[in-house]
Amino acid sequence: MQTDFNRDMKIGVTDSGVGGLTVVKELMRVLPNESIVYYGDNRNCPYGNKDKTTLLALAGGMIRTLNEHSRLKLAALACNTTSTFADDLRPSFEFPVISVIEPAVSATAKTNAESVGVLATCFTANSGCYDRMINNLLPKCRVTAVGSKNLAALIDTGNLDSDEIPEEISTCMSDFVKQDISQVILACTHYPIVQGIFEQMYPSIKFINPAEKQAEAVKEYLEKNDLCSSSKAPTFEIFTTGEAQIYIDMCSRLGIRQPDAIHTL
Ligand code: DGL
């Protein structure tokens, strides 16, 4: 383990696109003094329909690019799809790689739920990762995971008024409704961007946004290791393989401050 980490180093946040901004929002809330560098790989979105070999290369590449730009003290995988294989990524880096899934699972287990729905990408749903991890902690909990092929990509266009979004949500939610499931984890970081639409369509279902739990896990790690920044002028930079304007619009929509710089790759 590298020993020269310091408080002024940055937190790297990665996703296939704008979804990880839901994690940035929570990080800025619980750790307002931290500088953040974000990588959104919009050109390759959706990740959820790709294979693991491709995804491992893309996910590792994003973290390496951020670390070359500004040395990281921690990387947060703000992507459930790549978090399913966080253990495969961790040995490549000297700093911790924090998954979005583990903190969400621990929080869900504390509710002692009898059943829970997991709405994810196809890759995450097919990996069985949430099912396994929840059942490790709550063996009797009935976990139903559903994957959407389209929802992340629809949200990633930034056109959140599209009728296709509620149509896709209604298709994905039908299994949960049939089974009378009352708690659904929004297990793709793009989905909480339209959490309002979910809540409007299904007012009796509780939707869980894993971003909050991941931000708390990051805070806990930094505090334990005496790595919290006390900067009065934290920076926020974005690297993207997509369009800068989508980030400008999405930051406004999520109530996140505008980035100091957007680098298009
Ligand atoms: N936002 C990502 C996730 O949490 C990936 C969405 C995608 O590109 O398919 O899974």
mmCIF file of C-alpha atoms and ligand atoms in Angstrom:
data_model
loop_
_atom_site.group_PDB
_atom_site.id
_atom_site.type_symbol
_atom_site.label_atom_id
_atom_site.label_comp_id
_atom_site.label_asym_id
_atom_site.label_seq_id
_atom_site.Cartn_x
_atom_site.Cartn_y
_atom_site.Cartn_z
ATOM 1 C CA MET A 1 0.000 0.000 0.000
ATOM 2 C CA GLN A 2 1.312 3.435 -0.943
ATOM 3 C CA THR A 3 2.012 5.513 2.149
ATOM 4 C CA ASP A 4 2.155 9.068 0.864
ATOM 5 C CA PHE A 5 -1.546 9.764 0.528
ATOM 6 C CA ASN A 6 -2.514 13.171 1.748
ATOM 7 C CA ARG A 7 -5.705 15.068 2.488
ATOM 8 C CA ASP A 8 -5.364 17.389 -0.486
ATOM 9 C CA MET A 9 -5.485 14.596 -3.040
ATOM 10 C CA LYS A 10 -8.738 14.164 -4.940
ATOM 11 C CA ILE A 11 -11.628 11.748 -5.030
ATOM 12 C CA GLY A 12 -12.136 10.128 -8.438
ATOM 13 C CA VAL A 13 -15.681 9.248 -9.474
ATOM 14 C CA THR A 14 -16.450 7.112 -12.543
ATOM 15 C CA ASP A 15 -19.542 6.104 -14.504
ATOM 16 C CA SER A 16 -20.636 5.282 -18.032
ATOM 17 C CA GLY A 17 -22.214 8.736 -18.284
ATOM 18 C CA VAL A 18 -24.163 11.279 -16.256
ATOM 19 C CA GLY A 19 -25.544 8.739 -13.748
ATOM 20 C CA GLY A 20 -22.587 9.100 -11.400
ATOM 21 C CA LEU A 21 -23.519 12.745 -10.844
ATOM 22 C CA THR A 22 -26.144 11.372 -8.427
ATOM 23 C CA VAL A 23 -23.174 10.159 -6.350
ATOM 24 C CA VAL A 24 -21.311 13.469 -6.785
ATOM 25 C CA LYS A 25 -24.377 15.237 -5.385
ATOM 26 C CA GLU A 26 -24.278 13.120 -2.218
ATOM 27 C CA LEU A 27 -20.481 13.390 -1.910
ATOM 28 C CA MET A 28 -20.726 17.191 -2.064
ATOM 29 C CA ARG A 29 -23.413 17.072 0.624
ATOM 30 C CA VAL A 30 -21.515 14.916 3.140
ATOM 31 C CA LEU A 31 -17.952 15.998 2.203
ATOM 32 C CA PRO A 32 -18.214 19.637 1.063
ATOM 33 C CA ASN A 33 -14.447 20.291 1.282
ATOM 34 C CA GLU A 34 -13.354 17.511 -1.058
ATOM 35 C CA SER A 35 -12.099 18.083 -4.592
ATOM 36 C CA ILE A 36 -13.687 15.740 -7.118
ATOM 37 C CA VAL A 37 -12.605 14.582 -10.567
ATOM 38 C CA TYR A 38 -15.329 12.809 -12.531
ATOM 39 C CA TYR A 39 -15.168 10.603 -15.617
ATOM 40 C CA GLY A 40 -18.342 9.960 -17.621
ATOM 41 C CA ASP A 41 -17.842 7.596 -20.544
ATOM 42 C CA ASN A 42 -20.966 8.619 -22.500
ATOM 43 C CA ARG A 43 -19.569 7.383 -25.814
ATOM 44 C CA ASN A 44 -19.656 3.827 -24.485
ATOM 45 C CA CYS A 45 -22.963 4.128 -22.616
ATOM 46 C CA PRO A 46 -24.845 1.863 -21.953
ATOM 47 C CA TYR A 47 -22.349 -0.273 -20.074
ATOM 48 C CA GLY A 48 -25.127 -2.583 -18.932
ATOM 49 C CA ASN A 49 -25.389 -4.308 -22.334
ATOM 50 C CA LYS A 50 -21.629 -5.015 -22.672
ATOM 51 C CA ASP A 51 -19.512 -8.020 -21.622
ATOM 52 C CA LYS A 52 -17.264 -8.192 -18.590
ATOM 53 C CA THR A 53 -13.923 -8.187 -20.443
ATOM 54 C CA THR A 54 -14.839 -4.961 -22.242
ATOM 55 C CA LEU A 55 -16.177 -3.392 -19.053
ATOM 56 C CA LEU A 56 -13.101 -4.301 -16.992
ATOM 57 C CA ALA A 57 -10.894 -2.480 -19.522
ATOM 58 C CA LEU A 58 -13.191 0.568 -19.665
ATOM 59 C CA ALA A 59 -13.628 0.814 -15.886
ATOM 60 C CA GLY A 60 -9.890 0.423 -15.178
ATOM 61 C CA GLY A 61 -9.047 2.924 -17.926
ATOM 62 C CA MET A 62 -11.284 5.619 -16.446
ATOM 63 C CA ILE A 63 -9.688 5.344 -13.004
ATOM 64 C CA ARG A 64 -6.186 5.396 -14.513
ATOM 65 C CA THR A 65 -6.965 8.508 -16.586
ATOM 66 C CA LEU A 66 -8.237 10.371 -13.527
ATOM 67 C CA ASN A 67 -5.249 9.288 -11.446
ATOM 68 C CA GLU A 68 -2.818 10.465 -14.134
ATOM 69 C CA HIS A 69 -4.521 13.860 -14.236
ATOM 70 C CA SER A 70 -4.616 14.429 -10.484
ATOM 71 C CA ARG A 71 -3.440 11.836 -8.025
ATOM 72 C CA LEU A 72 -6.331 10.170 -6.267
ATOM 73 C CA LYS A 73 -6.690 9.222 -2.614
ATOM 74 C CA LEU A 74 -9.793 7.180 -3.390
ATOM 75 C CA ALA A 75 -11.946 6.109 -6.342
ATOM 76 C CA ALA A 76 -15.724 5.759 -6.078
ATOM 77 C CA LEU A 77 -17.334 3.490 -8.664
ATOM 78 C CA ALA A 78 -20.497 5.515 -9.220
ATOM 79 C CA CYS A 79 -21.778 2.746 -11.436
ATOM 80 C CA ASN A 80 -23.511 -0.399 -10.260
ATOM 81 C CA THR A 81 -22.539 -2.303 -13.390
ATOM 82 C CA THR A 82 -18.784 -1.896 -12.803
ATOM 83 C CA SER A 83 -19.279 -2.250 -9.022
ATOM 84 C CA THR A 84 -20.389 -5.868 -9.585
ATOM 85 C CA PHE A 85 -16.715 -6.660 -10.300
ATOM 86 C CA ALA A 86 -15.093 -4.155 -7.903
ATOM 87 C CA ASP A 87 -12.995 -6.999 -6.451
ATOM 88 C CA ASP A 88 -11.393 -7.538 -9.870
ATOM 89 C CA LEU A 89 -10.465 -3.851 -10.146
ATOM 90 C CA ARG A 90 -9.121 -3.292 -6.620
ATOM 91 C CA PRO A 91 -5.744 -5.078 -6.974
ATOM 92 C CA SER A 92 -4.759 -2.697 -9.813
ATOM 93 C CA PHE A 93 -4.811 0.414 -7.622
ATOM 94 C CA GLU A 94 -2.925 1.590 -4.546
ATOM 95 C CA PHE A 95 -5.908 3.570 -3.265
ATOM 96 C CA PRO A 96 -9.270 2.113 -2.209
ATOM 97 C CA VAL A 97 -11.952 1.537 -4.828
ATOM 98 C CA ILE A 98 -15.363 1.964 -3.200
ATOM 99 C CA SER A 99 -18.316 0.194 -4.765
ATOM 100 C CA VAL A 100 -21.839 1.629 -4.849
ATOM 101 C CA ILE A 101 -23.377 -1.779 -4.150
ATOM 102 C CA GLU A 102 -21.891 -2.878 -0.810
ATOM 103 C CA PRO A 103 -23.008 0.175 1.213
ATOM 104 C CA ALA A 104 -26.525 -0.031 -0.282
ATOM 105 C CA VAL A 105 -26.779 -3.719 0.572
ATOM 106 C CA SER A 106 -25.691 -3.171 4.199
ATOM 107 C CA ALA A 107 -28.290 -0.421 4.592
ATOM 108 C CA THR A 108 -31.022 -2.579 3.033
ATOM 109 C CA ALA A 109 -30.151 -5.480 5.325
ATOM 110 C CA LYS A 110 -30.709 -3.247 8.350
ATOM 111 C CA THR A 111 -34.377 -2.837 7.331
ATOM 112 C CA ASN A 112 -34.937 -6.608 7.759
ATOM 113 C CA ALA A 113 -37.076 -6.539 4.631
ATOM 114 C CA GLU A 114 -38.914 -9.737 3.664
ATOM 115 C CA SER A 115 -38.697 -8.858 0.006
ATOM 116 C CA VAL A 116 -36.880 -6.280 -2.063
ATOM 117 C CA GLY A 117 -36.826 -5.350 -5.736
ATOM 118 C CA VAL A 118 -33.612 -4.452 -7.545
ATOM 119 C CA LEU A 119 -34.009 -2.414 -10.717
ATOM 120 C CA ALA A 120 -30.693 -2.414 -12.553
ATOM 121 C CA THR A 121 -28.990 -2.743 -15.902
ATOM 122 C CA CYS A 122 -29.109 -6.167 -17.580
ATOM 123 C CA PHE A 123 -25.461 -6.783 -16.637
ATOM 124 C CA THR A 124 -26.064 -6.030 -12.941
ATOM 125 C CA ALA A 125 -29.310 -8.017 -12.786
ATOM 126 C CA ASN A 126 -27.750 -11.025 -14.563
ATOM 127 C CA SER A 127 -24.655 -10.924 -12.311
ATOM 128 C CA GLY A 128 -26.812 -11.886 -9.312
ATOM 129 C CA CYS A 129 -24.577 -9.595 -7.252
ATOM 130 C CA TYR A 130 -27.333 -7.836 -5.274
ATOM 131 C CA ASP A 131 -29.208 -11.128 -4.698
ATOM 132 C CA ARG A 132 -26.076 -12.826 -3.320
ATOM 133 C CA MET A 133 -24.975 -9.965 -1.153
ATOM 134 C CA ILE A 134 -28.435 -9.285 0.309
ATOM 135 C CA ASN A 135 -29.030 -12.986 0.975
ATOM 136 C CA ASN A 136 -25.642 -13.264 2.716
ATOM 137 C CA LEU A 137 -26.926 -10.795 5.287
ATOM 138 C CA LEU A 138 -30.659 -11.592 5.124
ATOM 139 C CA PRO A 139 -30.986 -15.241 4.035
ATOM 140 C CA LYS A 140 -34.790 -15.172 4.063
ATOM 141 C CA CYS A 141 -35.246 -11.985 2.028
ATOM 142 C CA ARG A 142 -36.812 -12.580 -1.392
ATOM 143 C CA VAL A 143 -34.787 -10.568 -3.904
ATOM 144 C CA THR A 144 -36.226 -9.912 -7.357
ATOM 145 C CA ALA A 145 -33.770 -8.335 -9.787
ATOM 146 C CA VAL A 146 -34.967 -6.842 -13.071
ATOM 147 C CA GLY A 147 -32.661 -5.474 -15.760
ATOM 148 C CA SER A 148 -33.539 -2.719 -18.224
ATOM 149 C CA LYS A 149 -31.772 -2.659 -21.565
ATOM 150 C CA ASN A 150 -32.851 0.897 -22.369
ATOM 151 C CA LEU A 151 -33.462 3.080 -19.331
ATOM 152 C CA ALA A 152 -29.859 4.202 -18.597
ATOM 153 C CA ALA A 153 -29.248 5.159 -22.238
ATOM 154 C CA LEU A 154 -32.555 7.077 -22.412
ATOM 155 C CA ILE A 155 -31.610 9.084 -19.319
ATOM 156 C CA ASP A 156 -28.051 9.603 -20.568
ATOM 157 C CA THR A 157 -29.323 11.589 -23.580
ATOM 158 C CA GLY A 158 -30.430 14.266 -21.126
ATOM 159 C CA ASN A 159 -33.890 14.384 -22.702
ATOM 160 C CA LEU A 160 -35.764 13.666 -19.488
ATOM 161 C CA ASP A 161 -39.151 14.736 -20.869
ATOM 162 C CA SER A 162 -39.197 11.889 -23.362
ATOM 163 C CA ASP A 163 -42.333 9.702 -23.152
ATOM 164 C CA GLU A 164 -40.081 6.681 -23.568
ATOM 165 C CA ILE A 165 -38.836 7.066 -19.974
ATOM 166 C CA PRO A 166 -42.192 6.453 -18.176
ATOM 167 C CA GLU A 167 -43.009 3.750 -20.750
ATOM 168 C CA GLU A 168 -39.765 1.896 -19.979
ATOM 169 C CA ILE A 169 -40.240 2.407 -16.224
ATOM 170 C CA SER A 170 -43.705 0.882 -16.407
ATOM 171 C CA THR A 171 -42.391 -2.185 -18.282
ATOM 172 C CA CYS A 172 -39.556 -2.701 -15.777
ATOM 173 C CA MET A 173 -41.735 -2.228 -12.716
ATOM 174 C CA SER A 174 -44.455 -4.710 -13.704
ATOM 175 C CA ASP A 175 -42.820 -7.712 -11.969
ATOM 176 C CA PHE A 176 -42.447 -5.786 -8.712
ATOM 177 C CA VAL A 177 -46.054 -4.601 -8.849
ATOM 178 C CA LYS A 178 -47.323 -8.143 -9.508
ATOM 179 C CA GLN A 179 -45.381 -9.393 -6.486
ATOM 180 C CA ASP A 180 -46.540 -6.515 -4.311
ATOM 181 C CA ILE A 181 -42.954 -5.491 -3.531
ATOM 182 C CA SER A 182 -42.843 -2.327 -1.423
ATOM 183 C CA GLN A 183 -39.098 -1.480 -1.555
ATOM 184 C CA VAL A 184 -37.118 -1.112 -4.766
ATOM 185 C CA ILE A 185 -33.408 -0.300 -4.983
ATOM 186 C CA LEU A 186 -32.623 2.000 -7.932
ATOM 187 C CA ALA A 187 -29.545 -0.086 -8.713
ATOM 188 C CA CYS A 188 -28.222 1.944 -11.629
ATOM 189 C CA THR A 189 -26.901 5.417 -10.818
ATOM 190 C CA HIS A 190 -28.757 6.889 -13.793
ATOM 191 C CA TYR A 191 -32.159 5.955 -12.353
ATOM 192 C CA PRO A 192 -32.269 8.309 -9.328
ATOM 193 C CA ILE A 193 -32.046 11.193 -11.842
ATOM 194 C CA VAL A 194 -35.701 10.373 -12.614
ATOM 195 C CA GLN A 195 -36.631 9.222 -9.093
ATOM 196 C CA GLY A 196 -39.446 11.814 -9.160
ATOM 197 C CA ILE A 197 -41.059 9.996 -12.105
ATOM 198 C CA PHE A 198 -40.795 6.643 -10.283
ATOM 199 C CA GLU A 199 -42.373 8.149 -7.144
ATOM 200 C CA GLN A 200 -45.154 9.801 -9.075
ATOM 201 C CA MET A 201 -46.011 6.572 -10.899
ATOM 202 C CA TYR A 202 -45.709 4.298 -7.820
ATOM 203 C CA PRO A 203 -46.478 6.400 -4.728
ATOM 204 C CA SER A 204 -46.797 3.403 -2.394
ATOM 205 C CA ILE A 205 -43.351 1.988 -3.237
ATOM 206 C CA LYS A 206 -40.226 3.131 -1.385
ATOM 207 C CA PHE A 207 -37.339 3.774 -3.800
ATOM 208 C CA ILE A 208 -33.792 3.496 -2.430
ATOM 209 C CA ASN A 209 -30.983 5.577 -3.925
ATOM 210 C CA PRO A 210 -27.644 3.800 -3.216
ATOM 211 C CA ALA A 211 -25.680 7.022 -3.850
ATOM 212 C CA GLU A 212 -26.389 8.266 -0.323
ATOM 213 C CA LYS A 213 -24.937 5.123 1.238
ATOM 214 C CA GLN A 214 -21.872 5.154 -0.998
ATOM 215 C CA ALA A 215 -21.116 8.770 -0.060
ATOM 216 C CA GLU A 216 -21.376 7.837 3.625
ATOM 217 C CA ALA A 217 -18.971 4.913 3.051
ATOM 218 C CA VAL A 218 -16.470 7.273 1.384
ATOM 219 C CA LYS A 219 -16.760 9.683 4.316
ATOM 220 C CA GLU A 220 -16.237 6.885 6.816
ATOM 221 C CA TYR A 221 -13.081 5.710 5.019
ATOM 222 C CA LEU A 222 -11.587 9.208 4.817
ATOM 223 C CA GLU A 223 -12.355 9.944 8.466
ATOM 224 C CA LYS A 224 -10.894 6.646 9.684
ATOM 225 C CA ASN A 225 -7.708 7.239 7.710
ATOM 226 C CA ASP A 226 -7.379 10.920 8.584
ATOM 227 C CA LEU A 227 -7.669 11.847 4.906
ATOM 228 C CA CYS A 228 -10.499 14.429 4.994
ATOM 229 C CA SER A 229 -9.682 17.643 3.190
ATOM 230 C CA SER A 230 -10.243 20.969 4.904
ATOM 231 C CA SER A 231 -9.870 22.960 1.687
ATOM 232 C CA LYS A 232 -11.904 26.160 1.500
ATOM 233 C CA ALA A 233 -11.813 26.036 -2.311
ATOM 234 C CA PRO A 234 -12.480 22.463 -3.411
ATOM 235 C CA THR A 235 -12.448 21.875 -7.152
ATOM 236 C CA PHE A 236 -14.819 19.899 -9.377
ATOM 237 C CA GLU A 237 -13.658 18.795 -12.817
ATOM 238 C CA ILE A 238 -15.293 16.534 -15.379
ATOM 239 C CA PHE A 239 -13.752 14.363 -18.076
ATOM 240 C CA THR A 240 -16.195 13.053 -20.642
ATOM 241 C CA THR A 241 -16.221 11.164 -23.902
ATOM 242 C CA GLY A 242 -19.609 12.817 -24.525
ATOM 243 C CA GLU A 243 -20.897 16.381 -24.773
ATOM 244 C CA ALA A 244 -20.079 19.056 -22.204
ATOM 245 C CA GLN A 245 -23.550 20.625 -22.458
ATOM 246 C CA ILE A 246 -25.276 17.505 -21.084
ATOM 247 C CA TYR A 247 -23.175 17.874 -17.912
ATOM 248 C CA ILE A 248 -23.933 21.579 -17.595
ATOM 249 C CA ASP A 249 -27.674 20.830 -17.874
ATOM 250 C CA MET A 250 -27.583 17.798 -15.592
ATOM 251 C CA CYS A 251 -25.652 19.627 -12.859
ATOM 252 C CA SER A 252 -28.327 22.360 -12.875
ATOM 253 C CA ARG A 253 -31.104 19.812 -12.806
ATOM 254 C CA LEU A 254 -29.553 17.952 -9.851
ATOM 255 C CA GLY A 255 -28.703 21.172 -8.004
ATOM 256 C CA ILE A 256 -24.969 20.471 -8.138
ATOM 257 C CA ARG A 257 -22.588 23.379 -8.587
ATOM 258 C CA GLN A 258 -21.226 23.816 -12.098
ATOM 259 C CA PRO A 259 -17.821 22.170 -12.739
ATOM 260 C CA ASP A 260 -14.699 24.352 -12.815
ATOM 261 C CA ALA A 261 -13.704 22.619 -16.058
ATOM 262 C CA ILE A 262 -15.112 20.040 -18.474
ATOM 263 C CA HIS A 263 -12.520 18.187 -20.545
ATOM 264 C CA THR A 264 -13.931 16.415 -23.591
ATOM 265 C CA LEU A 265 -11.910 13.386 -24.640
HETATM 266 N N1 DGL B 1 -24.919 4.093 -14.350
HETATM 267 C C1 DGL B 1 -24.463 2.768 -14.531
HETATM 268 C C2 DGL B 1 -24.920 1.816 -13.459
HETATM 269 O O1 DGL B 1 -25.078 2.251 -12.338
HETATM 270 C C3 DGL B 1 -24.423 2.174 -15.904
HETATM 271 C C4 DGL B 1 -25.543 2.404 -16.821
HETATM 272 C C5 DGL B 1 -25.195 1.870 -18.188
HETATM 273 O O2 DGL B 1 -24.331 2.475 -18.811
HETATM 274 O O3 DGL B 1 -25.742 0.842 -18.598
HETATM 275 O O4 DGL B 1 -25.077 0.649 -13.670
#
